[in-house]
C-alpha angles and dihedrals in degrees: 000000000000125000111196134184135179127193126187125238120226144228113223115218103183145347099036114159091034088085093060111118095237091059098040090058088072106024139019115264122218126198138172117199143149133217114233136200097266113102149200112218129202123188125189115194122199113180105224102136120122116268130194090237111057091195090062091054092047090051090053092050091051091047109108096182126117126214119197125188126183109200091190093061098023088234125150128188132174131194127188090218137016089243091063094065108114131180107248105144094273114110090327093160091063092045090049090051092054091049098044093047088054094235104181100174131070133192097107142100126227120203123185132188140157134200092208118093118262115265090008099147089237096115095258096155090052091049089049090050091052091049091047096052088049096058093038090050089051089052088057090043088240123150123211138179118242094258090051091056088051093050093047092050092047091049091053092055098041104036105024097039102022093232114166111228147102136260103248093096094053094048093047090051096047096043106033121202132074114305146182106215133194124200126194116165105309094337119104127190120190126194119185115225103222101200120192110259094249091054092048093048092049091047092052093047096051099041116097119194118190136178115224092209090239115100112217125226099228092183091064093047092046089053092049093051093043091053091050091048094049090051086061092241102182093210090058093048092047090050091052091052091050091049089056092048088050090054090053091049092046091053090053094046092052094046090051093044094242097148098165088057088047089057092049090051090056087062092045088054091048093052090055094043088059091052090064094070138334091244091069089081139026141186095275093051092048091050092051089051091053091050094048094046093048092054103044113297111139091195145333149177143197115264120242118343093346124218092117134330117090133356124204125208133182110210140199108273096253100034108058090100090059092049091050093050096047093048090052090048087055091055101263121130115232114217118206110222143170128186120273116219098175100071118188115011126186129185141164129234115203100178122040 
């Protein structure tokens, strides 16, 4: 039997960084983001089908080993027992999921894959974590609410693996849709932005998402920004406050259908992202922004922590095709996306 799950990645419009735990301890974080139709997939395979040789089936049932394969990195590991899984830089997120979910049995395979680029800034690791806890929970016959999947996946990254980051990615992946999110300490409030169809269609048409071809190392950038914040750098603290104000304004612009203003707010957010640390941008990113702006982009920002990965632009209604073409001419890869409103989905396959 196969247990499968898929969880969408997200594009963040405004307020990113303000959801990071270090910052939410002292001040409320505000974020606007949207889940998109690029997914992280997790498959758990338990061999329970009938075989001609009963001894083969019995051997499989008694088998306590675990096999994990990451299709994205073409990496395979095998352990004779769950307790042998050690963090060594190879597929640690999957190992951490097995540990945190208190999986005591073996005899199964885990396969992970994503159709978002590596290091894209789209929250792929969070989406993978959400998909993982879904299939592992199903193995335990446990049932969770969407926010519980998000919290479990966030806990795995932050507490099992010590990854610096916030919760917006996990909640976007578990819930789907376009949301305004508030973060205070460990508390999270999510409010869906139910845009009229014509506003959503126009938004989807005029957004251009491109991959720079350079995966970013978000851990390094997070450490840089964290160090600057802890040193009480006033420019960093001011930038974080402006990012939150931008998220509030972005929420209002979307709800009122003011999409040109929305595009301008992307740039406002980007300016303040760059104030957090010089590593948030680089020469290639700046050049792609110049190209997009010159050919019809109203505004834009880097996704996630920045430093590489994906860039998001909102374009003039009749010029997005020109922006797409010029970005591709410059070596970027344009990714076609629509919003995902389903969030985490899990299903079983009996015959395969």
